[in-house]
């Protein structure tokens, strides 16, 4: 098998590792590309391409995350991971771990960890790498990696999400949610929301966003049921789609450009969190991006018109 073929076969795994460490589609793709350059430029063929490439992409991702942390500390408003429509890596034996670990709730919990803790946790808990492999990947002893994992687990366990509902149940709830959203059915939305539901937006200061989180079923239902029918009136479309393993939707303007992404955390038959990713820098990988400010102005103009 040629180097190109070996790399192509392992690329889904490499991207999935990098995305979970970085929470960014673009940065993960860059990390995978840099990994290829190192692999292609190596003078000798490694005994195990998987071990070599996994270690390389992990080290690159750790370095990128360290510099990204500084930028995230200065980020305007809440920071969310970039939406991922589908995870390219599949492993039936690890299906539950893979699904849980890619959700936005899990990725936000991973933000609590140091870069080394995050890398060790991802490699061990998500992909079941041995400690000998992890030690090589992060440049620490096996004993140190075990300690890093203990600390990472301690940080993660308190808030670790478990989405127990099956996919069909989540899809049915999401269908009802987005139907009620388009109809402006405040009562219908309220029935689907947990009592302490939170709605939060990530615009990064580059798009209109909520000034603060909206909390409580009544408040969230009223905001959603008021705002979205106006978007529909100016030909914004709602395209239901699984995002980060959870139900969600891509909203597009009348020209088909991506306006924002909405992601739902569903647990115990109710929506626990509604997250809107509006920052144009985070949705560009989904297609051409709409001018959210222009859409906002148009909505305000239409609302001012007499009925």
PDB file of N, CA, C and O in Angstrom, residues 17-86:
ATOM      1  N   UNK A  17      -9.987  12.745  15.607  1.00  0.00           N
ATOM      2  CA  UNK A  17      -9.148  13.057  16.770  1.00  0.00           C
ATOM      3  C   UNK A  17      -8.929  14.569  16.860  1.00  0.00           C
ATOM      4  O   UNK A  17      -9.120  15.183  17.915  1.00  0.00           O
ATOM      5  N   UNK A  18      -8.512  15.160  15.751  1.00  0.00           N
ATOM      6  CA  UNK A  18      -8.192  16.597  15.743  1.00  0.00           C
ATOM      7  C   UNK A  18      -9.417  17.443  16.071  1.00  0.00           C
ATOM      8  O   UNK A  18      -9.315  18.422  16.822  1.00  0.00           O
ATOM      9  N   UNK A  19     -10.582  17.085  15.525  1.00  0.00           N
ATOM     10  CA  UNK A  19     -11.786  17.885  15.781  1.00  0.00           C
ATOM     11  C   UNK A  19     -12.156  17.857  17.261  1.00  0.00           C
ATOM     12  O   UNK A  19     -12.527  18.882  17.838  1.00  0.00           O
ATOM     13  N   UNK A  20     -12.044  16.705  17.884  1.00  0.00           N
ATOM     14  CA  UNK A  20     -12.409  16.617  19.304  1.00  0.00           C
ATOM     15  C   UNK A  20     -11.423  17.366  20.189  1.00  0.00           C
ATOM     16  O   UNK A  20     -11.793  17.874  21.244  1.00  0.00           O
ATOM     17  N   UNK A  21     -10.176  17.433  19.780  1.00  0.00           N
ATOM     18  CA  UNK A  21      -9.199  18.200  20.555  1.00  0.00           C
ATOM     19  C   UNK A  21      -9.379  19.695  20.336  1.00  0.00           C
ATOM     20  O   UNK A  21      -9.260  20.497  21.263  1.00  0.00           O
ATOM     21  N   UNK A  22      -9.728  20.082  19.117  1.00  0.00           N
ATOM     22  CA  UNK A  22      -9.750  21.500  18.752  1.00  0.00           C
ATOM     23  C   UNK A  22     -11.136  22.133  18.737  1.00  0.00           C
ATOM     24  O   UNK A  22     -11.269  23.345  18.927  1.00  0.00           O
ATOM     25  N   UNK A  23     -12.176  21.361  18.471  1.00  0.00           N
ATOM     26  CA  UNK A  23     -13.522  21.931  18.381  1.00  0.00           C
ATOM     27  C   UNK A  23     -13.715  22.821  17.176  1.00  0.00           C
ATOM     28  O   UNK A  23     -14.635  23.632  17.129  1.00  0.00           O
ATOM     29  N   UNK A  24     -12.864  22.670  16.180  1.00  0.00           N
ATOM     30  CA  UNK A  24     -12.911  23.511  14.977  1.00  0.00           C
ATOM     31  C   UNK A  24     -12.714  22.647  13.745  1.00  0.00           C
ATOM     32  O   UNK A  24     -11.718  21.919  13.654  1.00  0.00           O
ATOM     33  N   UNK A  25     -13.649  22.731  12.815  1.00  0.00           N
ATOM     34  CA  UNK A  25     -13.532  21.969  11.572  1.00  0.00           C
ATOM     35  C   UNK A  25     -12.328  22.439  10.763  1.00  0.00           C
ATOM     36  O   UNK A  25     -11.515  21.635  10.300  1.00  0.00           O
ATOM     37  N   UNK A  26     -12.204  23.753  10.609  1.00  0.00           N
ATOM     38  CA  UNK A  26     -11.098  24.306   9.820  1.00  0.00           C
ATOM     39  C   UNK A  26      -9.739  23.981  10.402  1.00  0.00           C
ATOM     40  O   UNK A  26      -8.818  23.568   9.682  1.00  0.00           O
ATOM     41  N   UNK A  27      -9.587  24.150  11.728  1.00  0.00           N
ATOM     42  CA  UNK A  27      -8.300  23.859  12.365  1.00  0.00           C
ATOM     43  C   UNK A  27      -8.000  22.369  12.328  1.00  0.00           C
ATOM     44  O   UNK A  27      -6.838  21.961  12.191  1.00  0.00           O
ATOM     45  N   UNK A  28      -9.029  21.531  12.443  1.00  0.00           N
ATOM     46  CA  UNK A  28      -8.822  20.083  12.364  1.00  0.00           C
ATOM     47  C   UNK A  28      -8.354  19.685  10.971  1.00  0.00           C
ATOM     48  O   UNK A  28      -7.443  18.864  10.819  1.00  0.00           O
ATOM     49  N   UNK A  29      -8.970  20.275   9.952  1.00  0.00           N
ATOM     50  CA  UNK A  29      -8.547  19.974   8.573  1.00  0.00           C
ATOM     51  C   UNK A  29      -7.109  20.421   8.336  1.00  0.00           C
ATOM     52  O   UNK A  29      -6.328  19.725   7.674  1.00  0.00           O
ATOM     53  N   UNK A  30      -6.739  21.591   8.880  1.00  0.00           N
ATOM     54  CA  UNK A  30      -5.355  22.066   8.747  1.00  0.00           C
ATOM     55  C   UNK A  30      -4.382  21.122   9.466  1.00  0.00           C
ATOM     56  O   UNK A  30      -3.277  20.860   8.966  1.00  0.00           O
ATOM     57  N   UNK A  31      -4.789  20.628  10.637  1.00  0.00           N
ATOM     58  CA  UNK A  31      -3.930  19.711  11.390  1.00  0.00           C
ATOM     59  C   UNK A  31      -3.719  18.413  10.620  1.00  0.00           C
ATOM     60  O   UNK A  31      -2.610  17.866  10.597  1.00  0.00           O
ATOM     61  N   UNK A  32      -4.770  17.930   9.983  1.00  0.00           N
ATOM     62  CA  UNK A  32      -4.656  16.705   9.189  1.00  0.00           C
ATOM     63  C   UNK A  32      -3.737  16.936   7.990  1.00  0.00           C
ATOM     64  O   UNK A  32      -2.909  16.080   7.653  1.00  0.00           O
ATOM     65  N   UNK A  33      -3.857  18.094   7.348  1.00  0.00           N
ATOM     66  CA  UNK A  33      -2.994  18.399   6.209  1.00  0.00           C
ATOM     67  C   UNK A  33      -1.534  18.487   6.634  1.00  0.00           C
ATOM     68  O   UNK A  33      -0.635  17.976   5.940  1.00  0.00           O
ATOM     69  N   UNK A  34      -1.256  19.113   7.776  1.00  0.00           N
ATOM     70  CA  UNK A  34       0.115  19.199   8.284  1.00  0.00           C
ATOM     71  C   UNK A  34       0.646  17.803   8.628  1.00  0.00           C
ATOM     72  O   UNK A  34       1.834  17.508   8.419  1.00  0.00           O
ATOM     73  N   UNK A  35      -0.242  16.941   9.122  1.00  0.00           N
ATOM     74  CA  UNK A  35       0.153  15.562   9.417  1.00  0.00           C
ATOM     75  C   UNK A  35       0.584  14.838   8.148  1.00  0.00           C
ATOM     76  O   UNK A  35       1.586  14.103   8.134  1.00  0.00           O
ATOM     77  N   UNK A  36      -0.157  15.061   7.071  1.00  0.00           N
ATOM     78  CA  UNK A  36       0.220  14.438   5.800  1.00  0.00           C
ATOM     79  C   UNK A  36       1.590  14.920   5.340  1.00  0.00           C
ATOM     80  O   UNK A  36       2.423  14.127   4.880  1.00  0.00           O
ATOM     81  N   UNK A  37       1.837  16.212   5.477  1.00  0.00           N
ATOM     82  CA  UNK A  37       3.121  16.751   5.033  1.00  0.00           C
ATOM     83  C   UNK A  37       4.274  16.116   5.806  1.00  0.00           C
ATOM     84  O   UNK A  37       5.330  15.809   5.242  1.00  0.00           O
ATOM     85  N   UNK A  38       4.065  15.895   7.102  1.00  0.00           N
ATOM     86  CA  UNK A  38       5.112  15.260   7.911  1.00  0.00           C
ATOM     87  C   UNK A  38       5.294  13.795   7.499  1.00  0.00           C
ATOM     88  O   UNK A  38       6.422  13.291   7.446  1.00  0.00           O
ATOM     89  N   UNK A  39       4.194  13.126   7.237  1.00  0.00           N
ATOM     90  CA  UNK A  39       4.248  11.721   6.831  1.00  0.00           C
ATOM     91  C   UNK A  39       4.917  11.581   5.465  1.00  0.00           C
ATOM     92  O   UNK A  39       5.798  10.747   5.266  1.00  0.00           O
ATOM     93  N   UNK A  40       4.506  12.432   4.540  1.00  0.00           N
ATOM     94  CA  UNK A  40       5.058  12.386   3.187  1.00  0.00           C
ATOM     95  C   UNK A  40       6.538  12.746   3.174  1.00  0.00           C
ATOM     96  O   UNK A  40       7.313  12.230   2.362  1.00  0.00           O
ATOM     97  N   UNK A  41       6.933  13.621   4.111  1.00  0.00           N
ATOM     98  CA  UNK A  41       8.319  14.074   4.136  1.00  0.00           C
ATOM     99  C   UNK A  41       9.245  13.206   4.957  1.00  0.00           C
ATOM    100  O   UNK A  41      10.469  13.445   4.971  1.00  0.00           O
ATOM    101  N   UNK A  42       8.700  12.208   5.661  1.00  0.00           N
ATOM    102  CA  UNK A  42       9.565  11.351   6.478  1.00  0.00           C
ATOM    103  C   UNK A  42      10.412  10.438   5.590  1.00  0.00           C
ATOM    104  O   UNK A  42       9.927   9.875   4.605  1.00  0.00           O
ATOM    105  N   UNK A  43      11.646  10.297   5.942  1.00  0.00           N
ATOM    106  CA  UNK A  43      12.583   9.530   5.107  1.00  0.00           C
ATOM    107  C   UNK A  43      12.331   8.032   5.173  1.00  0.00           C
ATOM    108  O   UNK A  43      12.616   7.293   4.225  1.00  0.00           O
ATOM    109  N   UNK A  44      11.805   7.561   6.301  1.00  0.00           N
ATOM    110  CA  UNK A  44      11.557   6.123   6.474  1.00  0.00           C
ATOM    111  C   UNK A  44      10.063   5.866   6.691  1.00  0.00           C
ATOM    112  O   UNK A  44       9.342   6.738   7.173  1.00  0.00           O
ATOM    113  N   UNK A  45       9.627   4.676   6.345  1.00  0.00           N
ATOM    114  CA  UNK A  45       8.241   4.289   6.576  1.00  0.00           C
ATOM    115  C   UNK A  45       8.108   3.781   8.015  1.00  0.00           C
ATOM    116  O   UNK A  45       8.856   2.885   8.432  1.00  0.00           O
ATOM    117  N   UNK A  46       7.192   4.329   8.789  1.00  0.00           N
ATOM    118  CA  UNK A  46       7.014   3.852  10.160  1.00  0.00           C
ATOM    119  C   UNK A  46       6.484   2.427  10.178  1.00  0.00           C
ATOM    120  O   UNK A  46       5.802   1.986   9.243  1.00  0.00           O
ATOM    121  N   UNK A  47       6.771   1.721  11.262  1.00  0.00           N
ATOM    122  CA  UNK A  47       6.265   0.352  11.402  1.00  0.00           C
ATOM    123  C   UNK A  47       4.745   0.334  11.390  1.00  0.00           C
ATOM    124  O   UNK A  47       4.122  -0.530  10.784  1.00  0.00           O
ATOM    125  N   UNK A  48       4.161   1.305  12.069  1.00  0.00           N
ATOM    126  CA  UNK A  48       2.701   1.426  12.114  1.00  0.00           C
ATOM    127  C   UNK A  48       2.312   2.827  11.651  1.00  0.00           C
ATOM    128  O   UNK A  48       2.595   3.814  12.342  1.00  0.00           O
ATOM    129  N   UNK A  49       1.677   2.900  10.495  1.00  0.00           N
ATOM    130  CA  UNK A  49       1.231   4.204   9.997  1.00  0.00           C
ATOM    131  C   UNK A  49       0.199   4.807  10.937  1.00  0.00           C
ATOM    132  O   UNK A  49       0.193   6.019  11.179  1.00  0.00           O
ATOM    133  N   UNK A  50      -0.685   3.984  11.484  1.00  0.00           N
ATOM    134  CA  UNK A  50      -1.717   4.487  12.401  1.00  0.00           C
ATOM    135  C   UNK A  50      -1.087   5.136  13.625  1.00  0.00           C
ATOM    136  O   UNK A  50      -1.482   6.231  14.038  1.00  0.00           O
ATOM    137  N   UNK A  51      -0.116   4.472  14.224  1.00  0.00           N
ATOM    138  CA  UNK A  51       0.541   5.022  15.413  1.00  0.00           C
ATOM    139  C   UNK A  51       1.271   6.318  15.080  1.00  0.00           C
ATOM    140  O   UNK A  51       1.184   7.308  15.822  1.00  0.00           O
ATOM    141  N   UNK A  52       2.006   6.317  13.969  1.00  0.00           N
ATOM    142  CA  UNK A  52       2.768   7.506  13.576  1.00  0.00           C
ATOM    143  C   UNK A  52       1.828   8.681  13.305  1.00  0.00           C
ATOM    144  O   UNK A  52       2.036   9.800  13.812  1.00  0.00           O
ATOM    145  N   UNK A  53       0.791   8.452  12.509  1.00  0.00           N
ATOM    146  CA  UNK A  53      -0.109   9.536  12.105  1.00  0.00           C
ATOM    147  C   UNK A  53      -0.958  10.032  13.278  1.00  0.00           C
ATOM    148  O   UNK A  53      -1.193  11.234  13.414  1.00  0.00           O
ATOM    149  N   UNK A  54      -1.435   9.120  14.114  1.00  0.00           N
ATOM    150  CA  UNK A  54      -2.236   9.521  15.276  1.00  0.00           C
ATOM    151  C   UNK A  54      -1.412  10.369  16.231  1.00  0.00           C
ATOM    152  O   UNK A  54      -1.898  11.373  16.767  1.00  0.00           O
ATOM    153  N   UNK A  55      -0.170   9.964  16.439  1.00  0.00           N
ATOM    154  CA  UNK A  55       0.717  10.742  17.307  1.00  0.00           C
ATOM    155  C   UNK A  55       0.986  12.115  16.708  1.00  0.00           C
ATOM    156  O   UNK A  55       0.962  13.138  17.412  1.00  0.00           O
ATOM    157  N   UNK A  56       1.236  12.151  15.404  1.00  0.00           N
ATOM    158  CA  UNK A  56       1.536  13.428  14.742  1.00  0.00           C
ATOM    159  C   UNK A  56       0.355  14.384  14.809  1.00  0.00           C
ATOM    160  O   UNK A  56       0.512  15.561  15.158  1.00  0.00           O
ATOM    161  N   UNK A  57      -0.845  13.901  14.490  1.00  0.00           N
ATOM    162  CA  UNK A  57      -2.004  14.797  14.479  1.00  0.00           C
ATOM    163  C   UNK A  57      -2.345  15.249  15.899  1.00  0.00           C
ATOM    164  O   UNK A  57      -2.817  16.375  16.100  1.00  0.00           O
ATOM    165  N   UNK A  58      -2.075  14.394  16.884  1.00  0.00           N
ATOM    166  CA  UNK A  58      -2.322  14.783  18.280  1.00  0.00           C
ATOM    167  C   UNK A  58      -1.374  15.896  18.706  1.00  0.00           C
ATOM    168  O   UNK A  58      -1.793  16.896  19.298  1.00  0.00           O
ATOM    169  N   UNK A  59      -0.077  15.738  18.400  1.00  0.00           N
ATOM    170  CA  UNK A  59       0.896  16.773  18.777  1.00  0.00           C
ATOM    171  C   UNK A  59       0.582  18.099  18.098  1.00  0.00           C
ATOM    172  O   UNK A  59       0.656  19.169  18.715  1.00  0.00           O
ATOM    173  N   UNK A  60       0.252  18.036  16.827  1.00  0.00           N
ATOM    174  CA  UNK A  60      -0.082  19.261  16.086  1.00  0.00           C
ATOM    175  C   UNK A  60      -1.309  19.916  16.700  1.00  0.00           C
ATOM    176  O   UNK A  60      -1.346  21.139  16.902  1.00  0.00           O
ATOM    177  N   UNK A  61      -2.312  19.114  17.024  1.00  0.00           N
ATOM    178  CA  UNK A  61      -3.547  19.656  17.582  1.00  0.00           C
ATOM    179  C   UNK A  61      -3.321  20.287  18.951  1.00  0.00           C
ATOM    180  O   UNK A  61      -3.900  21.331  19.268  1.00  0.00           O
ATOM    181  N   UNK A  62      -2.463  19.676  19.763  1.00  0.00           N
ATOM    182  CA  UNK A  62      -2.138  20.250  21.074  1.00  0.00           C
ATOM    183  C   UNK A  62      -1.498  21.625  20.898  1.00  0.00           C
ATOM    184  O   UNK A  62      -1.850  22.587  21.595  1.00  0.00           O
ATOM    185  N   UNK A  63      -0.547  21.740  19.975  1.00  0.00           N
ATOM    186  CA  UNK A  63       0.115  23.025  19.731  1.00  0.00           C
ATOM    187  C   UNK A  63      -0.883  24.074  19.253  1.00  0.00           C
ATOM    188  O   UNK A  63      -0.849  25.231  19.694  1.00  0.00           O
ATOM    189  N   UNK A  64      -1.772  23.684  18.340  1.00  0.00           N
ATOM    190  CA  UNK A  64      -2.782  24.625  17.827  1.00  0.00           C
ATOM    191  C   UNK A  64      -3.716  25.047  18.950  1.00  0.00           C
ATOM    192  O   UNK A  64      -4.068  26.226  19.072  1.00  0.00           O
ATOM    193  N   UNK A  65      -4.123  24.089  19.794  1.00  0.00           N
ATOM    194  CA  UNK A  65      -5.053  24.409  20.885  1.00  0.00           C
ATOM    195  C   UNK A  65      -4.429  25.384  21.868  1.00  0.00           C
ATOM    196  O   UNK A  65      -5.111  26.275  22.387  1.00  0.00           O
ATOM    197  N   UNK A  66      -3.138  25.234  22.148  1.00  0.00           N
ATOM    198  CA  UNK A  66      -2.485  26.155  23.088  1.00  0.00           C
ATOM    199  C   UNK A  66      -2.565  27.589  22.606  1.00  0.00           C
ATOM    200  O   UNK A  66      -2.830  28.512  23.388  1.00  0.00           O
ATOM    201  N   UNK A  67      -2.359  27.811  21.322  1.00  0.00           N
ATOM    202  CA  UNK A  67      -2.457  29.180  20.800  1.00  0.00           C
ATOM    203  C   UNK A  67      -3.911  29.611  20.676  1.00  0.00           C
ATOM    204  O   UNK A  67      -4.236  30.786  20.872  1.00  0.00           O
ATOM    205  N   UNK A  68      -4.808  28.654  20.384  1.00  0.00           N
ATOM    206  CA  UNK A  68      -6.227  28.994  20.252  1.00  0.00           C
ATOM    207  C   UNK A  68      -6.811  29.421  21.590  1.00  0.00           C
ATOM    208  O   UNK A  68      -7.731  30.250  21.630  1.00  0.00           O
ATOM    209  N   UNK A  69      -6.287  28.869  22.686  1.00  0.00           N
ATOM    210  CA  UNK A  69      -6.803  29.219  24.014  1.00  0.00           C
ATOM    211  C   UNK A  69      -6.708  30.718  24.273  1.00  0.00           C
ATOM    212  O   UNK A  69      -7.587  31.314  24.886  1.00  0.00           O
ATOM    213  N   UNK A  70      -5.622  31.315  23.822  1.00  0.00           N
ATOM    214  CA  UNK A  70      -5.439  32.759  24.023  1.00  0.00           C
ATOM    215  C   UNK A  70      -6.522  33.527  23.271  1.00  0.00           C
ATOM    216  O   UNK A  70      -7.132  34.456  23.808  1.00  0.00           O
ATOM    217  N   UNK A  71      -6.796  33.118  22.033  1.00  0.00           N
ATOM    218  CA  UNK A  71      -7.834  33.786  21.250  1.00  0.00           C
ATOM    219  C   UNK A  71      -9.221  33.593  21.861  1.00  0.00           C
ATOM    220  O   UNK A  71     -10.040  34.510  21.862  1.00  0.00           O
ATOM    221  N   UNK A  72      -9.473  32.422  22.392  1.00  0.00           N
ATOM    222  CA  UNK A  72     -10.785  32.142  22.966  1.00  0.00           C
ATOM    223  C   UNK A  72     -11.029  32.931  24.241  1.00  0.00           C
ATOM    224  O   UNK A  72     -12.172  33.247  24.578  1.00  0.00           O
ATOM    225  N   UNK A  73      -9.959  33.247  24.976  1.00  0.00           N
ATOM    226  CA  UNK A  73     -10.099  34.069  26.178  1.00  0.00           C
ATOM    227  C   UNK A  73     -10.560  35.480  25.829  1.00  0.00           C
ATOM    228  O   UNK A  73     -11.181  36.160  26.651  1.00  0.00           O
ATOM    229  N   UNK A  74     -10.238  35.922  24.611  1.00  0.00           N
ATOM    230  CA  UNK A  74     -10.617  37.270  24.174  1.00  0.00           C
ATOM    231  C   UNK A  74     -11.874  37.260  23.306  1.00  0.00           C
ATOM    232  O   UNK A  74     -12.281  38.292  22.772  1.00  0.00           O
ATOM    233  N   UNK A  75     -12.502  36.108  23.172  1.00  0.00           N
ATOM    234  CA  UNK A  75     -13.658  35.943  22.289  1.00  0.00           C
ATOM    235  C   UNK A  75     -14.842  36.755  22.815  1.00  0.00           C
ATOM    236  O   UNK A  75     -15.086  36.834  24.024  1.00  0.00           O
ATOM    237  N   UNK A  76     -15.587  37.351  21.903  1.00  0.00           N
ATOM    238  CA  UNK A  76     -16.755  38.168  22.273  1.00  0.00           C
ATOM    239  C   UNK A  76     -17.961  37.263  22.466  1.00  0.00           C
ATOM    240  O   UNK A  76     -18.432  36.621  21.524  1.00  0.00           O
ATOM    241  N   UNK A  77     -18.456  37.181  23.700  1.00  0.00           N
ATOM    242  CA  UNK A  77     -19.623  36.354  23.984  1.00  0.00           C
ATOM    243  C   UNK A  77     -19.280  34.887  24.134  1.00  0.00           C
ATOM    244  O   UNK A  77     -18.105  34.497  24.152  1.00  0.00           O
ATOM    245  N   UNK A  78     -20.294  34.036  24.246  1.00  0.00           N
ATOM    246  CA  UNK A  78     -20.059  32.594  24.402  1.00  0.00           C
ATOM    247  C   UNK A  78     -19.339  32.015  23.196  1.00  0.00           C
ATOM    248  O   UNK A  78     -19.603  32.415  22.059  1.00  0.00           O
ATOM    249  N   UNK A  79     -18.450  31.044  23.456  1.00  0.00           N
ATOM    250  CA  UNK A  79     -17.737  30.349  22.387  1.00  0.00           C
ATOM    251  C   UNK A  79     -18.310  28.958  22.226  1.00  0.00           C
ATOM    252  O   UNK A  79     -18.421  28.202  23.203  1.00  0.00           O
ATOM    253  N   UNK A  80     -18.701  28.587  21.006  1.00  0.00           N
ATOM    254  CA  UNK A  80     -19.171  27.238  20.709  1.00  0.00           C
ATOM    255  C   UNK A  80     -18.251  26.592  19.678  1.00  0.00           C
ATOM    256  O   UNK A  80     -17.628  27.282  18.873  1.00  0.00           O
ATOM    257  N   UNK A  81     -18.201  25.271  19.653  1.00  0.00           N
ATOM    258  CA  UNK A  81     -17.439  24.586  18.597  1.00  0.00           C
ATOM    259  C   UNK A  81     -18.063  24.858  17.229  1.00  0.00           C
ATOM    260  O   UNK A  81     -19.236  25.229  17.130  1.00  0.00           O
ATOM    261  N   UNK A  82     -17.283  24.658  16.184  1.00  0.00           N
ATOM    262  CA  UNK A  82     -17.832  24.767  14.832  1.00  0.00           C
ATOM    263  C   UNK A  82     -18.743  23.577  14.567  1.00  0.00           C
ATOM    264  O   UNK A  82     -18.399  22.437  14.890  1.00  0.00           O
ATOM    265  N   UNK A  83     -19.910  23.811  13.975  1.00  0.00           N
ATOM    266  CA  UNK A  83     -20.853  22.715  13.736  1.00  0.00           C
ATOM    267  C   UNK A  83     -20.263  21.640  12.820  1.00  0.00           C
ATOM    268  O   UNK A  83     -19.628  21.951  11.811  1.00  0.00           O
ATOM    269  N   UNK A  84     -20.491  20.397  13.196  1.00  0.00           N
ATOM    270  CA  UNK A  84     -20.036  19.254  12.399  1.00  0.00           C
ATOM    271  C   UNK A  84     -21.265  18.480  11.942  1.00  0.00           C
ATOM    272  O   UNK A  84     -22.036  17.992  12.768  1.00  0.00           O
ATOM    273  N   UNK A  85     -21.450  18.379  10.630  1.00  0.00           N
ATOM    274  CA  UNK A  85     -22.636  17.704  10.112  1.00  0.00           C
ATOM    275  C   UNK A  85     -22.519  16.192  10.215  1.00  0.00           C
ATOM    276  O   UNK A  85     -23.509  15.510  10.489  1.00  0.00           O
ATOM    277  N   UNK A  86     -21.336  15.648   9.978  1.00  0.00           N
ATOM    278  CA  UNK A  86     -21.174  14.202  10.096  1.00  0.00           C
ATOM    279  C   UNK A  86     -19.736  13.875  10.477  1.00  0.00           C
ATOM    280  O   UNK A  86     -18.802  14.513   9.992  1.00  0.00           O
TER     281      UNK A  86
END
